[in-house]
CSV table of C-alpha atoms in Angstrom, one decimal:
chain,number,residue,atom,x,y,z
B,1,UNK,CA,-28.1,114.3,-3.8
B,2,UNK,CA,-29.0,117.5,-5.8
B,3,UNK,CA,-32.8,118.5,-5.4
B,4,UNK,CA,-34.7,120.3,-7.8
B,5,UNK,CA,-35.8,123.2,-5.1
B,6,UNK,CA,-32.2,123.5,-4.1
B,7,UNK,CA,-30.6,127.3,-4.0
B,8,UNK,CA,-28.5,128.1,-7.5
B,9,UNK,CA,-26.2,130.5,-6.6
B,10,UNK,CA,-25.8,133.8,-9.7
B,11,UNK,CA,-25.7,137.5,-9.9
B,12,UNK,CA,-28.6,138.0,-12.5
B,13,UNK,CA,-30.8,140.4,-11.8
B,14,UNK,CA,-33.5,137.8,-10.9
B,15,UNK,CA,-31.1,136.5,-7.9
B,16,UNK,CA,-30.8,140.0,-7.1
B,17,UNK,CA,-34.3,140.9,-6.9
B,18,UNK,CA,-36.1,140.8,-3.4
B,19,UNK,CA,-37.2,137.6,-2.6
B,20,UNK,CA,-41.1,139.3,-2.1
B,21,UNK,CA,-40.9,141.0,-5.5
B,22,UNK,CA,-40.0,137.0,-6.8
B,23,UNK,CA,-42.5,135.9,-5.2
B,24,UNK,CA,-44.5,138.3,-6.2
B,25,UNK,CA,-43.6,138.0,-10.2
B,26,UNK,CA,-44.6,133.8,-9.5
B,27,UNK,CA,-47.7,134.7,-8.4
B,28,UNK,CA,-48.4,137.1,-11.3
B,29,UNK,CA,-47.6,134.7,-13.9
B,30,UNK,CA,-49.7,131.6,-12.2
B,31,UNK,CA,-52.8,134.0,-11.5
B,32,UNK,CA,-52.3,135.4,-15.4
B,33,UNK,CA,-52.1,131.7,-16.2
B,34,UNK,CA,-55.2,131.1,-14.6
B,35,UNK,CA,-56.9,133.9,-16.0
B,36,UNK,CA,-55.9,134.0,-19.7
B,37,UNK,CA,-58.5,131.7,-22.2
B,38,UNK,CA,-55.6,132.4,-25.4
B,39,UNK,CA,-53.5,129.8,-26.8
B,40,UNK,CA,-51.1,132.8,-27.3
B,41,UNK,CA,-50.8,134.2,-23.7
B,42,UNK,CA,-50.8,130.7,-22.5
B,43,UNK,CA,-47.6,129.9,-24.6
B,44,UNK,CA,-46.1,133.4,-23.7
B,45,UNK,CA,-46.6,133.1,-20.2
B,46,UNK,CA,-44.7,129.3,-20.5
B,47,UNK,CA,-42.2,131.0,-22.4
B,48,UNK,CA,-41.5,133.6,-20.1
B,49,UNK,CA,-41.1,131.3,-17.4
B,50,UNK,CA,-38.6,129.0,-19.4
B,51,UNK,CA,-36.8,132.4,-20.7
B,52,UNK,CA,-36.2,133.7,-17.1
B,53,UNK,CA,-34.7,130.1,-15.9
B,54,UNK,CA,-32.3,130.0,-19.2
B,55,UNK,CA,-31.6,133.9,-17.9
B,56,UNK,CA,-30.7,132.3,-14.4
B,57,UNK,CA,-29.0,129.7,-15.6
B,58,UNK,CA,-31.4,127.0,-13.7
B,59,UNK,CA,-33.5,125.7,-16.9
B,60,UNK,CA,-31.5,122.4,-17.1
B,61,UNK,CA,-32.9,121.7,-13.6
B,62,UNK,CA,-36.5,122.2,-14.4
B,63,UNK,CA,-36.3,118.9,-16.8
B,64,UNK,CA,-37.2,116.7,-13.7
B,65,UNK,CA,-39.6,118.3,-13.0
B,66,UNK,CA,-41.2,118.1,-16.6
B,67,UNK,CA,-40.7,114.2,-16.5
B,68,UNK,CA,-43.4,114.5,-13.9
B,69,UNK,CA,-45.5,117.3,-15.1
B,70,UNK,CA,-45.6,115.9,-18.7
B,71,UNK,CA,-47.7,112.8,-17.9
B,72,UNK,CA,-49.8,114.1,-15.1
B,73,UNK,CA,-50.5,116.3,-18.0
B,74,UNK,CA,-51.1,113.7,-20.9
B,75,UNK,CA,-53.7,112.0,-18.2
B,76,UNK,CA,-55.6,115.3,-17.6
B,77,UNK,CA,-56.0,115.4,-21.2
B,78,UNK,CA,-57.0,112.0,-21.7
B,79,UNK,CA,-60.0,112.8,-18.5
B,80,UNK,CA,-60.6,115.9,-20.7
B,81,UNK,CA,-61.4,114.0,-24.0
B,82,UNK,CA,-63.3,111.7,-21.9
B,83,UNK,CA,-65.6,113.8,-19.8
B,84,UNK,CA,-66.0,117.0,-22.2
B,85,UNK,CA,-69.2,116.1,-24.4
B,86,UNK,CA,-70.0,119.1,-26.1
B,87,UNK,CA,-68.8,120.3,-29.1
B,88,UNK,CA,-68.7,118.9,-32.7
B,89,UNK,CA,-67.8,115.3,-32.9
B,90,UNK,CA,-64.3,114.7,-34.0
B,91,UNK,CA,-63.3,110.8,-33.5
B,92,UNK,CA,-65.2,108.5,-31.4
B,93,UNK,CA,-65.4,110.5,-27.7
B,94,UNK,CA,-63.4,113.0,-28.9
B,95,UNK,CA,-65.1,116.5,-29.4
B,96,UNK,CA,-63.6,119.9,-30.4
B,97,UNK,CA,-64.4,121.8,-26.8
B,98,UNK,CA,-62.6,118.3,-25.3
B,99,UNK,CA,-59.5,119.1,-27.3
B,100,UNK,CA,-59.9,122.6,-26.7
B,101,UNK,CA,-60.1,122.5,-22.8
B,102,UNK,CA,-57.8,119.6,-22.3
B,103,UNK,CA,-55.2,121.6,-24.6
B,104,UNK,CA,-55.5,124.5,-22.0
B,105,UNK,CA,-55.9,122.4,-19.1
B,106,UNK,CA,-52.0,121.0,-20.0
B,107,UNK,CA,-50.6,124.6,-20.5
B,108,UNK,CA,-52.5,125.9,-17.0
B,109,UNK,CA,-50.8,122.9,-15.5
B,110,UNK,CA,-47.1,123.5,-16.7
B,111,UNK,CA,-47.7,127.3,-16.5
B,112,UNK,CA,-48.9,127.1,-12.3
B,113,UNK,CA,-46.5,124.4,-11.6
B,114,UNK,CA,-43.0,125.9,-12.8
B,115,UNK,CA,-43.2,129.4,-11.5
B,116,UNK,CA,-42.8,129.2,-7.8
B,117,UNK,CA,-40.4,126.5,-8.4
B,118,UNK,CA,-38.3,128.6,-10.4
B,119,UNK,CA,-38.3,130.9,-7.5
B,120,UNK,CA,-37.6,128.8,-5.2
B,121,UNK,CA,-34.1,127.7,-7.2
B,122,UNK,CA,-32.9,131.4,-7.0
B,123,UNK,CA,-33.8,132.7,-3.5
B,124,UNK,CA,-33.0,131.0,-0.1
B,125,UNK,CA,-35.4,130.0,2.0
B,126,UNK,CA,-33.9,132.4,4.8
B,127,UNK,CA,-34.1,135.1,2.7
B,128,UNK,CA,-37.4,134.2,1.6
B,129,UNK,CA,-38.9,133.7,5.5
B,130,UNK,CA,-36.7,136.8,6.8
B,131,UNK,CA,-38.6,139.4,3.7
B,132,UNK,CA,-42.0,137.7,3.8
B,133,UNK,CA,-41.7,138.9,7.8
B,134,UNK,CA,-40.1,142.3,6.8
B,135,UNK,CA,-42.2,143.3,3.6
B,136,UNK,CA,-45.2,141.3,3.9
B,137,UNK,CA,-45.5,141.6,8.3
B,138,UNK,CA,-46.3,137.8,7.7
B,139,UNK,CA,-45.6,136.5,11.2
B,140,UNK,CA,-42.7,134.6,11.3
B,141,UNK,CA,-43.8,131.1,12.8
B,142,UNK,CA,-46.1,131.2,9.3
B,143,UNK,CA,-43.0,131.6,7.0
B,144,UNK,CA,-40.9,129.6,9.3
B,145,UNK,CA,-43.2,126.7,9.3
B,146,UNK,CA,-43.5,127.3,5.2
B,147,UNK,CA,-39.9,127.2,5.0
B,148,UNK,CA,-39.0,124.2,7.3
B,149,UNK,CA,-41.6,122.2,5.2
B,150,UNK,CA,-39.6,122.7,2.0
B,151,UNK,CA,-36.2,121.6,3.5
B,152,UNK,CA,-37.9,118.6,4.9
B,153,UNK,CA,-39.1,117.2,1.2
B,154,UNK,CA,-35.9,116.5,0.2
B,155,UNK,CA,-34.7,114.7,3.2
B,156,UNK,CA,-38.4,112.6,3.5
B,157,UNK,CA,-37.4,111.6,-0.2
B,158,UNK,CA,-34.3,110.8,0.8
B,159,UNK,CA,-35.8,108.6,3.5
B,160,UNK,CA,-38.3,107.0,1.3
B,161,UNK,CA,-35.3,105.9,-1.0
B,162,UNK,CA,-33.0,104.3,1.8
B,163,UNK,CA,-36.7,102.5,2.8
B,164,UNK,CA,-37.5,101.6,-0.5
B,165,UNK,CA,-33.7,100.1,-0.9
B,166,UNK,CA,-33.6,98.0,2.2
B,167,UNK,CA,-36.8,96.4,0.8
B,168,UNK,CA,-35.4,95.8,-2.4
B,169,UNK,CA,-32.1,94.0,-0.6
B,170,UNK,CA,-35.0,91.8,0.5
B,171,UNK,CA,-36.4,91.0,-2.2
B,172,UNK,CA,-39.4,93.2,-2.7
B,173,UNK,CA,-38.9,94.1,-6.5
B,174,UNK,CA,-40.5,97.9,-7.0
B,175,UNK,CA,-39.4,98.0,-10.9
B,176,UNK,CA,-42.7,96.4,-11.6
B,177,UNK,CA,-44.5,97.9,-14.7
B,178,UNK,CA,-47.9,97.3,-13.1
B,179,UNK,CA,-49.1,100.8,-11.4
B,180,UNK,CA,-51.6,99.4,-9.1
B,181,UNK,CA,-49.4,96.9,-8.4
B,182,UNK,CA,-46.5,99.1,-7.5
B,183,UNK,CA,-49.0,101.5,-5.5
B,184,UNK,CA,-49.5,98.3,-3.5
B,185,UNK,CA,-46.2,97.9,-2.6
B,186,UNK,CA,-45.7,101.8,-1.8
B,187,UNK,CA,-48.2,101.9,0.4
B,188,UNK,CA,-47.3,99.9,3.4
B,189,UNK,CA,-43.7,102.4,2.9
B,190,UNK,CA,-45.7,105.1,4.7
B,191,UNK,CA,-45.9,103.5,7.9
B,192,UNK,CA,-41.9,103.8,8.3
B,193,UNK,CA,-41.9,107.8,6.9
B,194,UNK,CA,-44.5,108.8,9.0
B,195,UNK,CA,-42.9,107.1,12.3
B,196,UNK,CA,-39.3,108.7,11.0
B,197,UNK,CA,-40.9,112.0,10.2
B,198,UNK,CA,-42.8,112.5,13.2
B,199,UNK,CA,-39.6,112.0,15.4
B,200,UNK,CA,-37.9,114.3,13.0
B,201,UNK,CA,-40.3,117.0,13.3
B,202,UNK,CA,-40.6,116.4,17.2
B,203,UNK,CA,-37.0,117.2,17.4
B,204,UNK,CA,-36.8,120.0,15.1
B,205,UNK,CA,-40.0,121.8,17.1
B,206,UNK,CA,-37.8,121.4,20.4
B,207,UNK,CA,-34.4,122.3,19.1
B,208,UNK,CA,-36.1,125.9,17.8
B,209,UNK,CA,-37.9,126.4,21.4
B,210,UNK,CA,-34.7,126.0,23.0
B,211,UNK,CA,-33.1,128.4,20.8
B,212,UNK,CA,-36.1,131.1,21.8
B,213,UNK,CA,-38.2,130.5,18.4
B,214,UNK,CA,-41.1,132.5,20.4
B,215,UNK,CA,-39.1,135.6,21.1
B,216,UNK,CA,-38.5,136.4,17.6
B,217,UNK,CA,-40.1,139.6,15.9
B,218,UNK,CA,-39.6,141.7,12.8
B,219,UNK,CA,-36.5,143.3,13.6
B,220,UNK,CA,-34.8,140.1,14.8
B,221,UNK,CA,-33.0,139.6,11.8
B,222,UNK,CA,-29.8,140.9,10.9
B,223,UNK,CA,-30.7,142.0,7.4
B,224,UNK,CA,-32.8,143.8,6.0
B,225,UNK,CA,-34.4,143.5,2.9
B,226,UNK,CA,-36.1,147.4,1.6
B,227,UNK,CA,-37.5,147.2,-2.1
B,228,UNK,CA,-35.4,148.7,-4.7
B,229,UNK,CA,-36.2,150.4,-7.8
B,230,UNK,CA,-35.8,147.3,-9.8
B,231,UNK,CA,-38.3,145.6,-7.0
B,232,UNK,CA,-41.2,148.1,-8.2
B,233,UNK,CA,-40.3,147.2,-12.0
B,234,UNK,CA,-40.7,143.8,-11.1
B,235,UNK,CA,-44.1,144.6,-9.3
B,236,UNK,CA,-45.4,147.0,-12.1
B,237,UNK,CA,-44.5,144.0,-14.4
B,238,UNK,CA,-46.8,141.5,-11.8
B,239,UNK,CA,-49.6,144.2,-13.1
B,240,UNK,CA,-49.2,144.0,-16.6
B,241,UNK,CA,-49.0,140.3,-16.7
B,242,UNK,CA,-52.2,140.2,-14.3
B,243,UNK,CA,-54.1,142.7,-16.8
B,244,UNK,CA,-52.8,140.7,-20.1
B,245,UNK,CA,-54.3,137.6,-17.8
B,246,UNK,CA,-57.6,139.4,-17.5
B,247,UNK,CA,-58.2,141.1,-21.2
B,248,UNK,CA,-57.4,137.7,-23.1
């Protein structure tokens, strides 16, 4: 089962980046995001992001994502429209400043959202712990924990499907149209996870204490991860984007 945060192997130059530059350039673009009040920067900074997944050949992958993004999104609008009052009338509840902020509420959602998970397709999570201990002098049970949380999603999804299909060979029927209805039968699904994941989670904690996950430092690992000149670019080009956030 392929999951969306999974490593893409490539030789662009984004693969080939250090992983705290990537980091670094996500965190540009979602605090520009946050920052910018234009329909224009908004829509560039999107762009940018789908450009640089097309670049690393990864922007197929980002389309389940958007299944899930897209109506989170269309109900943060419809809240929007609801609970924005002023403005000029436009159609019933529906003012201009509604439209306005639940227009650039949608684009600040897709815009934060895709960023770190387009970094996350390109860079391994050991490379990603290993230079956020190197670079950043993060301590390493932080980016270990950080890590180890990711790799767990997929297999607690996992889980949750094998769970949700031995209920279904028993008749329990989860295709149901009815959201609350289908939150209703969810819910009583988190029992199981949350017994399976604290065993999982148990084990993993002793396996790593038994393999002397207190003793590691900084210099522990076997590679080593300096910034290259294409490293500052990248960081010089977290700047820009952070000032274009800031002027408009």
């Amino acid at each position: 089962m392929i999951n969306i945060i999974d490593y893409v192997p490539g030789q662009t130059l984004l693969h080939r980046l250090n992983p705290v530059a990537k980091l670094a350039l996500a965190a540009a673009i979602i605090a520009a995001t946050f920052l910018a009040d234009s329909y224009a920067l908004l829509l560039g900074l999107l762009a940018l992001t789908f450009a640089l997944a097309a670049y690393a050949g990864v922007a197929g992958r980002l389309a389940p994502l958007l299944k899930v993004l897209i109506p989170l999104a269309v109900v943060m609008f419809a809240l929007q429209l609801v609970f924005v009052r002023t403005g000029a009338p436009v159609w019933g509840v529906v003012t201009t400043d509604g439209l306005v902020t639940g227009s650039k509420v949608c684009l600040r959602l897709l815009g934060v959202a895709l960023p770190l998970i387009l970094v996350l397709m390109v860079t391994k999570l050991t490379d990603l712990a290993n230079a956020c201990v190197e670079v950043l002098h993060v301590p390493y049970r932080y980016a270990f924990t950080f890590t180890t949380a990711l790799r767990f999603v997929p297999v607690f999804s996992q889980e949750m499907n094998a769970i949700m299909e031995a209920q279904t060979a028993r008749g329990v029927q989860y295709d149901t149209k009815n959201p609350f209805k289908k939150l209703q039968l969810m819910l009583p699904l988190c029992v199981p996870l949350l017994v399976s994941s604290v065993g999982r989670t148990d084990a993993t904690a002793l396996a790593a204490e038994q393999r002397g996950f207190y003793l590691r430092t900084r210099e522990s690992s076997y590679k080593r991860y300096p910034l290259a000149a294409r490293d500052w670019l990248a960081l010089a080009c977290c700047v820009a984007l952070i000032a274009l956030g800031v002027a408009f």
